[in-house]
Amino acid sequence: MPVVDVDPDELRRLTGHDEKSDDELKDDLFGLGLEFEGETDDGEFQLEFAPDRLDRLSVEGVARSLRYQYGDDRGVYIPRTNDADWSIVVDASVPEERPYVTGAIVRGVNLSDEGLESLIQLQEKLHATMGRKRAKGAIGVHDLTMLKGAKATDEAGEQCITYKGVDPDGVTFVALDSDQELTPREVLTEHETGTKYADLVEELDRYPAIYDDIGLFSFPPVINGRRTEVSTDSRDLFIELTGTDQWTIDRMCNIICYALDARGGTVEQVTVEYPDHELTRPDFEVETKTVTHERVEKLLGLDFEEKDIVDLLERAGLDAEVETIGDDELAYEVSVPPYRVDVLHPLDIVDDIGRAYGFNDLEPKYPDVSTVGGLHERSRLETAARDTLVGLGFQDLLNFHMTSEVENFERMGIAPEDDGLGAETPATITEPYSEEYTMLRTWNLPSLMMVLENNTHRAYPQNLAEIGFVAHRDDSLNTRVAEARHVAAVLAGNDVSYEDAKARLQALCRAFDVELETPATAHPSFIAGRTAAVVVAGEEAGVIGELHPKVLVEHGLELPVVGFEFDLSALQ
């Protein structure tokens, strides 16, 4: 989770509570769900954030939440905005891989050293989280006085800048932290920041660029130009964001605008002119969610009056209107401010009510049901199987459920369209945060092979086992994903063979009094003629065999590995 540095003195100033000691602030921050992780050399608090509350990635956002907690502010706050005097014209040459842009102007900002430091930190934290390391959204902040807008030809007479695609070698500019004129392609190879983010644009035929009447001043998502660099003397700022999704960059823009509003800035709208439509940004539209009174009371275990719920919602920075839905059921239509990107469901509203009330003030009570808790049948089966595997000499492991197509398929010599265990259409992540975790694993043996790969410096033999979650796409189900728990085990050593794996599998099945058969079969990950199907009680449940040499070489292993994997439910 992201860790943000917050100056406690700046926090006291922005909240208006100079009387708060450091210890009191830490207690108040903990009430917001912010974990104190330590202090920097300069005495700043290092706070760990839940990844949902991105509006708190700056001292301004934290101060806003504290003011609501203290009761100094109530309800939804929308910054006042002035009409647009600038426009961003989106040219048809913009790369289709990064087609969206948004922006805002903020005038009269008081940028002290602390304020500038907070703005830079907020920008980078948003890049790392919501912006997916700038791949989904990237932010540029510029000194407006250094821009010269081309005069528009429309009736509004707005000053224009242009977002377009450029020849990688066709124009030069001076990037931040540089004094040399470079082309965009040269920036990717010769500038430190350019090399860091080169992979985001280097394969494009045309690179994204933003121009004013003087020339190129921003090369998103890589780096800004030096001409428009922001300093503590800057008072009027131009904010631009580009990305792959309009909703994402609009919400990132909102968070920045709210932070600068807390610094005394006045937000001014910008017109975004696409070839086929026009937008006015920033988008401060308030969304609404409906939550029933009964649901609030049931989830929090408390009895509330209507006015109490409304009061708590206002103290959480929300607004609420009491209404009746369905068969005279009491409910609340809750207004959500535009910087709250985390409110997706009525449960998020209930969570805000609970935090405003104080989770530490909730009194635990026994449920009003005539039963006692206990392990689920599957959990008992899993525990028994795990104990048996440990008794057979295996080391019990717990690996990540998420992996990549490379690890799950390619390095195991198998493809989704093949026949055999693990050859399934995977449940993939649409926009993965990391290349290492792009899908849910379809079988467990690849995870065990990765452990063996990382343990080549350890003594052999190595006997590893895991009972873990697997999943694959199944459009016949409501969830479109089939889930299961698999038993997987490997033995690595100089003299291990198929017979060693089968002996342990037989002992495992015997412990659960189930009948085992191992008819010959073929599987791409195993050696032909040394592979069998795992058939339990007449039903095929998995595979057993000696891992193929190409799989061993792929994982840097220089000795034999045998293993098996099957569905845990077969042991019932």
Coordinates of C-alpha atoms in Angstrom, one line a residue:
M1 CA 0.0 0.0 0.0
P2 CA 1.2 3.5 -0.7
V3 CA 3.2 5.4 2.0
V4 CA 2.9 9.2 2.1
D5 CA 5.1 11.7 4.0
V6 CA 3.0 14.3 5.8
D7 CA 4.4 17.3 7.7
P8 CA 2.6 17.4 11.1
D9 CA 3.0 21.2 11.3
E10 CA 1.5 21.6 7.9
L11 CA -1.3 19.3 8.9
R12 CA -2.0 21.4 12.0
R13 CA -2.0 24.6 9.9
L14 CA -4.4 23.2 7.3
T15 CA -6.8 21.8 9.9
G16 CA -6.7 24.9 12.0
H17 CA -5.9 22.8 15.1
D18 CA -2.5 24.1 16.3
E19 CA -3.2 22.7 19.8
K20 CA -3.0 19.1 18.6
S21 CA 0.1 17.3 19.8
D22 CA 1.9 14.7 17.5
D23 CA 0.5 11.8 19.6
E24 CA -3.1 13.3 19.3
L25 CA -2.6 13.6 15.6
K26 CA -1.5 10.0 15.3
D27 CA -4.6 8.8 17.2
D28 CA -6.9 10.9 15.0
L29 CA -5.2 9.6 11.8
F30 CA -5.6 6.1 13.1
G31 CA -9.3 6.8 13.4
L32 CA -9.3 7.6 9.7
G33 CA -7.6 4.2 8.9
L34 CA -4.2 5.7 8.3
E35 CA -1.3 3.6 9.8
F36 CA 1.7 5.5 11.3
E37 CA 4.8 3.8 9.9
G38 CA 7.5 6.0 11.4
E39 CA 9.1 9.4 10.7
T40 CA 11.5 10.8 8.1
D41 CA 14.8 12.5 9.1
D42 CA 12.9 15.8 8.8
G43 CA 10.3 14.7 11.3
E44 CA 7.5 14.1 8.8
F45 CA 4.9 11.4 9.5
Q46 CA 5.1 8.3 7.2
L47 CA 1.5 7.2 6.8
E48 CA 0.4 4.0 5.1
F49 CA -2.8 4.4 3.2
A50 CA -5.5 2.0 2.1
P51 CA -5.4 2.0 -1.7
D52 CA -9.0 3.1 -2.1
R53 CA -8.8 6.6 -0.5
L54 CA -6.6 8.3 -3.1
D55 CA -7.9 11.7 -2.1
R56 CA -5.7 11.3 1.0
L57 CA -2.4 11.0 -0.9
S58 CA -1.5 14.6 0.1
V59 CA -1.4 16.6 3.3
E60 CA -4.3 18.6 1.9
G61 CA -6.5 15.6 1.5
V62 CA -5.6 14.3 5.0
A63 CA -6.4 17.7 6.5
R64 CA -9.8 17.7 4.7
S65 CA -10.7 14.3 6.2
L66 CA -9.6 15.5 9.7
R67 CA -11.7 18.6 9.5
Y68 CA -14.7 16.4 8.8
Q69 CA -13.7 14.2 11.7
Y70 CA -13.4 17.1 14.0
G71 CA -16.8 18.5 12.9
D72 CA -15.3 21.7 11.5
D73 CA -16.6 20.9 8.0
R74 CA -19.8 19.1 7.0
G75 CA -21.4 17.8 3.9
V76 CA -20.3 17.8 0.2
Y77 CA -17.9 20.7 -0.7
I78 CA -17.6 21.7 -4.4
P79 CA -15.0 24.3 -5.3
R80 CA -16.2 27.4 -7.1
T81 CA -15.1 27.4 -10.7
N82 CA -14.7 30.2 -13.2
D83 CA -15.7 29.9 -16.8
A84 CA -13.3 28.5 -19.4
D85 CA -10.7 30.9 -21.0
W86 CA -8.5 28.1 -22.4
S87 CA -9.3 25.1 -24.5
I88 CA -7.4 21.9 -25.3
V89 CA -7.9 20.9 -29.0
V90 CA -7.5 17.2 -29.7
D91 CA -6.0 16.7 -33.1
A92 CA -6.8 13.6 -35.2
S93 CA -3.1 12.7 -35.2
V94 CA -3.2 11.7 -31.5
P95 CA -2.0 8.1 -31.1
E96 CA -5.0 5.8 -30.7
E97 CA -3.2 4.1 -27.8
R98 CA -3.5 7.3 -25.7
P99 CA -6.5 9.2 -27.0
Y100 CA -7.9 11.0 -24.0
V101 CA -7.0 14.3 -22.4
T102 CA -8.4 16.5 -19.6
G103 CA -7.3 19.5 -17.7
A104 CA -7.9 22.5 -15.5
I105 CA -6.5 25.9 -14.6
V106 CA -5.9 26.9 -11.0
R107 CA -5.2 30.6 -10.3
G108 CA -3.8 32.3 -7.2
V109 CA -2.2 29.3 -5.7
N110 CA 0.1 29.9 -2.7
L111 CA 2.9 27.5 -3.4
S112 CA 5.3 27.5 -0.4
D113 CA 8.2 25.0 -0.4
E114 CA 5.9 22.7 1.6
G115 CA 3.0 23.2 -0.9
L116 CA 5.2 22.5 -3.9
E117 CA 6.6 19.4 -2.3
S118 CA 3.1 18.2 -1.5
L119 CA 2.0 18.8 -5.1
I120 CA 4.9 16.8 -6.5
Q121 CA 4.3 13.9 -4.1
L122 CA 0.6 13.8 -4.9
Q123 CA 1.4 13.8 -8.6
E124 CA 3.8 10.9 -8.3
K125 CA 1.6 8.9 -5.9
L126 CA -1.4 9.2 -8.3
H127 CA 0.9 8.1 -11.1
A128 CA 1.9 5.0 -9.1
T129 CA -1.6 4.1 -8.1
M130 CA -4.6 5.2 -10.2
G131 CA -2.3 6.0 -13.2
R132 CA -0.8 2.5 -13.2
K133 CA 2.8 3.9 -13.4
R134 CA 1.6 6.5 -16.0
A135 CA 0.3 3.8 -18.3
K136 CA -3.3 4.6 -17.6
G137 CA -3.0 8.2 -16.7
A138 CA -0.2 10.8 -16.5
I139 CA -0.2 14.3 -15.0
G140 CA 1.5 17.4 -16.2
V141 CA 1.5 20.6 -14.1
H142 CA 2.8 23.8 -15.8
D143 CA 3.3 27.5 -15.0
L144 CA 0.5 29.1 -16.9
T145 CA 2.4 32.4 -17.4
M146 CA 4.9 30.6 -19.5
L147 CA 2.3 29.4 -22.0
K148 CA 1.1 31.3 -25.0
G149 CA -2.2 30.0 -26.3
A150 CA -3.1 30.2 -29.9
K151 CA -6.2 32.4 -30.4
A152 CA -9.2 30.3 -31.2
T153 CA -11.3 31.0 -34.2
D154 CA -14.6 30.2 -32.5
E155 CA -17.0 32.7 -31.0
A156 CA -15.8 32.0 -27.5
G157 CA -12.4 33.3 -28.4
E158 CA -10.6 30.9 -25.9
Q159 CA -6.9 30.5 -26.0
C160 CA -6.0 27.1 -27.4
I161 CA -3.3 24.5 -26.8
T162 CA -3.2 21.3 -29.0
Y163 CA -2.9 17.7 -28.1
K164 CA -1.5 15.7 -31.1
G165 CA 0.8 13.1 -32.3
V166 CA 4.3 14.0 -33.6
D167 CA 7.1 12.4 -35.5
P168 CA 9.5 11.0 -32.9
D169 CA 12.4 12.7 -34.7
G170 CA 10.6 15.7 -36.1
V171 CA 10.8 18.3 -33.3
T172 CA 13.1 19.2 -30.4
F173 CA 12.5 20.7 -26.9
V174 CA 14.3 21.1 -23.6
A175 CA 13.0 18.6 -21.0
L176 CA 12.9 19.1 -17.3
D177 CA 16.2 18.7 -15.5
S178 CA 18.0 19.2 -18.8
D179 CA 19.6 22.1 -20.8
Q180 CA 19.8 20.3 -24.1
E181 CA 17.5 20.4 -27.1
L182 CA 16.4 16.8 -27.7
T183 CA 13.9 15.1 -30.0
P184 CA 11.2 12.9 -28.2
R185 CA 13.0 9.8 -29.4
E186 CA 16.3 11.1 -28.0
V187 CA 14.6 11.9 -24.6
L188 CA 13.8 8.2 -24.3
T189 CA 17.4 7.1 -24.6
E190 CA 19.4 10.1 -23.2
H191 CA 17.3 11.5 -20.4
E192 CA 17.0 9.6 -17.0
T193 CA 13.2 10.0 -16.8
G194 CA 12.9 9.3 -20.5
T195 CA 14.6 5.9 -20.2
K196 CA 12.4 5.0 -17.2
Y197 CA 9.1 5.5 -19.1
A198 CA 10.3 4.7 -22.6
D199 CA 8.3 1.5 -22.8
L200 CA 5.0 3.4 -22.7
V201 CA 5.5 5.1 -26.1
E202 CA 8.6 3.8 -27.9
E203 CA 6.6 1.3 -30.0
L204 CA 4.2 4.1 -31.3
D205 CA 4.5 5.4 -34.8
R206 CA 3.7 8.9 -33.5
Y207 CA 4.4 10.2 -30.0
P208 CA 1.8 12.1 -27.9
A209 CA 2.7 15.8 -27.5
I210 CA 1.1 19.0 -26.2
Y211 CA 1.7 22.3 -28.0
D212 CA 1.1 26.0 -27.4
D213 CA 1.7 28.8 -29.8
I214 CA 5.4 28.7 -29.1
G215 CA 5.9 24.9 -29.5
L216 CA 6.0 21.6 -27.7
F217 CA 5.9 22.0 -23.9
S218 CA 4.8 18.5 -22.7
F219 CA 5.7 15.0 -23.8
P220 CA 3.1 12.8 -22.0
P221 CA 3.4 10.4 -20.3
V222 CA 7.1 10.8 -20.1
I223 CA 8.2 14.4 -19.1
N224 CA 7.3 18.1 -19.2
G225 CA 9.3 20.8 -20.9
R226 CA 11.6 23.0 -18.9
R227 CA 10.0 26.1 -20.2
T228 CA 6.8 25.6 -18.1
E229 CA 8.5 24.3 -15.0
V230 CA 6.6 25.1 -11.7
S231 CA 8.4 26.8 -8.8
T232 CA 7.4 28.5 -5.5
D233 CA 7.0 31.7 -7.5
S234 CA 4.3 30.1 -9.7
R235 CA 0.8 31.4 -8.9
D236 CA -1.3 30.3 -11.9
L237 CA -1.1 26.6 -12.9
F238 CA -2.2 24.7 -16.0
I239 CA -2.9 21.0 -15.3
E240 CA -3.2 18.5 -18.1
L241 CA -3.7 14.8 -18.0
T242 CA -3.6 12.2 -20.8
G243 CA -4.4 8.5 -20.7
T244 CA -6.2 5.5 -21.9
D245 CA -9.5 6.1 -20.0
Q246 CA -11.4 9.4 -19.7
W247 CA -13.0 8.5 -16.3
T248 CA -9.6 7.8 -14.7
I249 CA -7.9 11.0 -15.8
D250 CA -10.9 13.1 -14.9
R251 CA -10.9 11.7 -11.4
M252 CA -7.2 12.2 -11.0
C253 CA -7.7 15.8 -12.1
N254 CA -10.4 16.3 -9.5
I255 CA -8.1 15.1 -6.7
I256 CA -5.4 17.6 -7.8
C257 CA -7.9 20.5 -8.1
Y258 CA -9.2 19.9 -4.6
A259 CA -5.7 19.8 -3.2
L260 CA -4.8 23.1 -4.9
D261 CA -8.2 24.6 -3.8
A262 CA -7.0 24.0 -0.2
R263 CA -3.9 26.1 -1.0
G264 CA -6.1 29.1 -1.8
G265 CA -6.3 28.5 -5.6
T266 CA -9.4 29.2 -7.7
V267 CA -10.3 26.6 -10.2
E268 CA -11.0 27.6 -13.8
Q269 CA -12.6 25.4 -16.3
V270 CA -11.0 24.2 -19.5
T271 CA -12.8 23.2 -22.7
V272 CA -11.7 19.9 -24.2
E273 CA -12.5 19.8 -28.0
Y274 CA -12.5 16.3 -29.5
P275 CA -13.1 15.9 -33.2
D276 CA -16.7 14.7 -32.6
H277 CA -17.6 16.2 -29.2
E278 CA -16.7 18.7 -26.5
L279 CA -16.2 18.5 -22.8
T280 CA -16.0 21.0 -20.0
R281 CA -13.5 20.1 -17.4
P282 CA -12.9 19.6 -14.5
D283 CA -15.9 17.4 -14.0
F284 CA -17.2 18.2 -10.5
E285 CA -20.5 16.4 -11.0
V286 CA -21.9 14.9 -7.8
E287 CA -22.9 11.2 -7.9
T288 CA -25.6 9.6 -5.8
K289 CA -25.9 6.2 -4.1
T290 CA -28.9 4.8 -2.2
V291 CA -28.6 2.8 1.0
T292 CA -31.5 1.6 3.2
H293 CA -31.8 2.3 6.9
E294 CA -32.2 -1.4 7.6
R295 CA -28.9 -2.2 5.9
V296 CA -27.0 0.4 7.9
E297 CA -28.3 -0.9 11.2
K298 CA -27.8 -4.6 10.2
L299 CA -24.2 -4.2 9.1
L300 CA -23.1 -1.9 12.0
G301 CA -25.2 -3.7 14.6
L302 CA -26.7 -0.4 16.0
D303 CA -30.0 1.3 16.2
F304 CA -30.1 4.8 14.6
E305 CA -32.6 7.6 14.3
E306 CA -32.9 9.1 10.8
K307 CA -31.2 12.4 11.9
D308 CA -28.3 10.4 13.3
I309 CA -27.6 8.8 10.0
V310 CA -27.8 12.1 8.2
D311 CA -25.5 13.7 10.7
L312 CA -22.9 10.9 10.4
L313 CA -23.0 11.1 6.6
E314 CA -22.4 14.9 6.7
R315 CA -19.5 14.3 9.1
A316 CA -18.1 11.9 6.5
G317 CA -18.1 14.6 3.9
L318 CA -21.3 13.4 2.2
D319 CA -24.9 14.8 1.9
A320 CA -28.1 12.8 2.4
E321 CA -31.8 13.1 1.6
V322 CA -34.2 10.8 3.4
E323 CA -36.5 9.0 1.0
T324 CA -38.9 6.1 0.9
I325 CA -38.4 3.2 -1.6
G326 CA -40.3 0.0 -2.4
D327 CA -42.9 -0.9 0.2
D328 CA -42.4 2.2 2.4
E329 CA -38.8 1.2 3.2
L330 CA -36.7 4.0 4.7
A331 CA -33.6 4.9 2.7
Y332 CA -31.1 7.6 2.1
E333 CA -30.0 9.1 -1.2
V334 CA -26.4 10.0 -0.6
S335 CA -24.5 12.6 -2.6
V336 CA -20.8 11.7 -3.2
P337 CA -18.2 14.4 -3.8
P338 CA -16.2 14.2 -7.1
Y339 CA -12.9 13.5 -5.4
R340 CA -14.2 10.2 -3.8
V341 CA -13.2 7.6 -6.4
D342 CA -13.7 4.8 -3.9
V343 CA -17.4 4.9 -3.5
L344 CA -18.7 2.3 -5.9
H345 CA -21.4 0.5 -3.8
P346 CA -23.8 1.2 -0.9
L347 CA -21.5 -0.8 1.3
D348 CA -18.9 2.0 0.9
I349 CA -21.5 4.4 2.3
V350 CA -22.1 2.1 5.3
D351 CA -18.3 2.0 5.9
D352 CA -18.2 5.8 5.9
I353 CA -21.0 5.9 8.5
G354 CA -19.2 3.4 10.7
R355 CA -16.0 5.4 10.5
A356 CA -17.8 8.7 11.4
Y357 CA -19.4 6.9 14.3
G358 CA -16.1 5.4 15.3
F359 CA -15.4 1.7 14.9
N360 CA -13.6 1.7 18.2
D361 CA -16.8 2.7 19.8
L362 CA -18.7 -0.3 18.5
E363 CA -19.5 -2.8 21.2
P364 CA -19.0 -6.5 20.3
K365 CA -21.9 -8.7 20.9
Y366 CA -22.8 -12.3 20.3
P367 CA -25.0 -13.0 17.2
D368 CA -28.7 -13.7 18.0
V369 CA -28.7 -17.1 16.4
S370 CA -28.9 -20.6 18.0
T371 CA -25.6 -22.0 16.7
V372 CA -21.9 -21.8 17.2
G373 CA -19.2 -21.2 14.6
G374 CA -17.1 -24.0 13.2
L375 CA -14.9 -25.0 10.3
H376 CA -16.5 -25.5 6.9
E377 CA -16.4 -29.0 5.6
R378 CA -14.0 -28.0 2.9
S379 CA -11.7 -26.4 5.4
R380 CA -11.6 -29.6 7.5
L381 CA -10.9 -31.6 4.4
E382 CA -8.1 -29.2 3.4
T383 CA -6.5 -29.3 6.9
A384 CA -6.6 -33.1 7.0
A385 CA -5.0 -33.3 3.5
R386 CA -2.3 -30.8 4.4
D387 CA -1.5 -32.7 7.6
T388 CA -1.2 -35.9 5.6
L389 CA 1.1 -34.4 3.1
V390 CA 3.4 -33.0 5.8
G391 CA 3.4 -36.5 7.3
L392 CA 4.6 -37.8 4.0
G393 CA 7.6 -35.5 4.0
F394 CA 6.3 -32.5 2.1
Q395 CA 6.9 -28.9 3.1
D396 CA 3.6 -27.1 3.1
L397 CA 3.5 -23.9 0.9
L398 CA 1.2 -21.0 0.3
N399 CA 1.8 -19.2 -3.0
F400 CA 0.0 -16.2 -4.7
H401 CA -3.2 -17.0 -6.5
M402 CA -2.3 -14.5 -9.2
T403 CA 0.4 -15.2 -11.8
S404 CA 1.1 -14.4 -15.5
E405 CA 0.5 -16.2 -18.8
V406 CA 4.3 -16.7 -19.1
E407 CA 4.6 -18.6 -15.8
N408 CA 1.2 -20.5 -16.0
F409 CA 1.5 -21.6 -19.6
E410 CA 4.6 -20.8 -21.6
R411 CA 7.3 -21.9 -19.2
M412 CA 5.3 -25.1 -18.5
G413 CA 5.1 -25.9 -22.2
I414 CA 1.4 -25.8 -22.3
A415 CA -1.3 -23.6 -23.9
P416 CA -4.9 -22.8 -23.0
E417 CA -6.1 -24.7 -26.0
D418 CA -4.2 -27.9 -25.2
D419 CA -5.7 -31.0 -23.5
G420 CA -4.7 -31.7 -19.9
L421 CA -4.8 -30.3 -16.4
G422 CA -4.1 -26.5 -16.4
A423 CA -5.0 -26.0 -20.0
E424 CA -8.0 -23.7 -19.5
T425 CA -9.0 -20.3 -20.6
P426 CA -7.7 -18.1 -17.8
A427 CA -9.5 -15.4 -15.8
T428 CA -7.4 -12.4 -16.7
I429 CA -7.0 -8.9 -15.2
T430 CA -8.2 -6.3 -17.7
E431 CA -5.7 -3.6 -16.7
P432 CA -3.0 -5.3 -14.6
Y433 CA -0.9 -3.3 -12.2
S434 CA 2.2 -5.5 -12.9
E435 CA 3.3 -7.8 -15.7
E436 CA 3.9 -10.5 -13.1
Y437 CA 0.3 -10.7 -12.0
T438 CA -2.1 -10.6 -15.0
M439 CA -4.3 -13.6 -14.3
L440 CA -5.6 -16.2 -11.8
R441 CA -3.6 -19.4 -12.0
T442 CA -5.4 -22.3 -13.6
W443 CA -3.2 -24.9 -11.8
N444 CA -0.7 -25.0 -8.9
L445 CA 2.3 -26.9 -10.3
P446 CA 3.8 -23.7 -12.0
S447 CA 3.8 -22.1 -8.6
L448 CA 5.8 -25.0 -7.1
M449 CA 8.2 -24.9 -10.1
M450 CA 8.9 -21.2 -9.4
V451 CA 9.7 -22.1 -5.8
L452 CA 12.2 -24.8 -6.9
E453 CA 13.7 -22.3 -9.4
N454 CA 14.3 -19.8 -6.5
N455 CA 15.7 -22.6 -4.3
T456 CA 18.5 -24.0 -6.4
H457 CA 21.0 -22.9 -3.7
R458 CA 19.2 -25.1 -1.1
A459 CA 20.1 -28.7 -0.4
Y460 CA 18.3 -31.6 -2.1
P461 CA 16.0 -33.5 -2.0
Q462 CA 13.3 -30.8 -1.9
N463 CA 9.7 -32.1 -1.4
L464 CA 7.1 -29.3 -1.7
A465 CA 3.3 -29.4 -1.6
E466 CA 0.5 -26.8 -1.8
I467 CA -3.3 -27.0 -1.5
G468 CA -4.4 -23.8 -3.2
F469 CA -7.0 -21.8 -5.1
V470 CA -7.2 -22.2 -8.9
A471 CA -9.7 -20.7 -11.4
H472 CA -10.6 -20.6 -15.1
R473 CA -13.2 -19.0 -17.4
D474 CA -16.6 -20.8 -17.6
D475 CA -19.3 -18.8 -19.3
S476 CA -22.0 -21.2 -18.2
L477 CA -21.7 -19.9 -14.6
N478 CA -23.2 -16.7 -13.3
T479 CA -19.8 -15.4 -12.3
R480 CA -18.2 -16.6 -15.6
V481 CA -15.4 -18.1 -13.5
A482 CA -15.1 -21.6 -12.1
E483 CA -13.2 -21.9 -8.9
A484 CA -11.6 -24.9 -7.2
R485 CA -8.9 -26.0 -4.7
H486 CA -6.1 -28.3 -6.0
V487 CA -3.6 -30.5 -4.3
A488 CA -0.2 -30.2 -5.9
A489 CA 3.2 -31.7 -4.9
V490 CA 6.7 -32.0 -6.4
L491 CA 9.8 -34.0 -5.5
A492 CA 13.1 -32.8 -6.7
G493 CA 16.3 -34.9 -6.3
N494 CA 19.1 -36.8 -8.0
D495 CA 17.2 -40.1 -8.1
V496 CA 13.5 -39.3 -7.9
S497 CA 11.2 -41.0 -10.4
Y498 CA 7.6 -41.5 -11.3
E499 CA 7.3 -44.3 -8.7
D500 CA 8.3 -42.0 -5.9
A501 CA 5.5 -39.6 -6.7
K502 CA 2.9 -42.4 -7.2
A503 CA 3.9 -44.0 -3.8
R504 CA 3.1 -40.8 -2.0
L505 CA -0.1 -40.2 -4.0
Q506 CA -1.2 -43.7 -3.1
A507 CA -0.5 -43.1 0.6
L508 CA -2.5 -39.9 0.5
C509 CA -5.5 -41.6 -1.1
R510 CA -5.3 -44.5 1.3
A511 CA -5.5 -42.1 4.2
F512 CA -8.8 -40.8 2.9
D513 CA -10.0 -44.3 1.9
V514 CA -10.5 -43.5 -1.7
E515 CA -9.7 -45.7 -4.7
L516 CA -6.9 -44.6 -6.9
E517 CA -6.1 -45.5 -10.5
T518 CA -3.3 -44.2 -12.7
P519 CA -3.9 -45.0 -16.4
A520 CA -1.4 -43.8 -18.9
T521 CA -2.0 -40.4 -20.4
A522 CA -0.2 -37.5 -22.2
H523 CA 0.4 -34.0 -20.9
P524 CA 2.7 -31.3 -22.5
S525 CA 4.4 -30.5 -19.2
F526 CA 5.4 -34.2 -18.5
I527 CA 7.6 -36.8 -20.2
A528 CA 5.7 -39.0 -22.7
G529 CA 5.4 -42.6 -21.3
R530 CA 6.1 -41.4 -17.8
T531 CA 2.8 -39.6 -17.2
A532 CA -0.6 -40.9 -15.9
A533 CA -4.0 -39.5 -15.1
V534 CA -5.1 -39.4 -11.5
V535 CA -8.4 -41.2 -11.4
V536 CA -10.1 -41.2 -8.0
A537 CA -13.3 -43.2 -7.3
G538 CA -13.7 -43.6 -11.1
E539 CA -13.4 -39.9 -11.9
E540 CA -10.4 -38.3 -13.6
A541 CA -9.2 -35.6 -11.2
G542 CA -5.6 -34.7 -12.2
V543 CA -2.2 -35.8 -13.5
I544 CA 1.0 -37.4 -12.2
G545 CA 4.4 -37.8 -13.8
E546 CA 8.0 -36.8 -14.5
L547 CA 8.4 -33.1 -15.5
H548 CA 9.6 -32.7 -19.1
P549 CA 13.3 -31.7 -19.6
K550 CA 12.3 -28.5 -21.4
V551 CA 10.3 -27.4 -18.4
L552 CA 13.3 -28.2 -16.1
V553 CA 15.7 -26.2 -18.4
E554 CA 13.2 -23.3 -18.5
H555 CA 13.3 -23.1 -14.7
G556 CA 17.1 -23.6 -14.4
L557 CA 16.8 -27.0 -12.8
E558 CA 19.6 -29.6 -13.3
L559 CA 18.1 -32.7 -11.7
P560 CA 14.8 -34.7 -12.1
V561 CA 11.5 -33.4 -10.8
V562 CA 8.3 -35.5 -10.4
G563 CA 5.0 -34.3 -9.3
F564 CA 1.2 -34.6 -9.2
E565 CA -1.8 -32.4 -9.0
F566 CA -5.5 -33.1 -8.6
D567 CA -8.8 -31.6 -7.4
L568 CA -9.1 -31.6 -3.6
S569 CA -12.8 -32.5 -3.8
A570 CA -11.8 -36.0 -5.1
L571 CA -10.7 -36.9 -1.6
Q572 CA -14.2 -36.4 -0.1

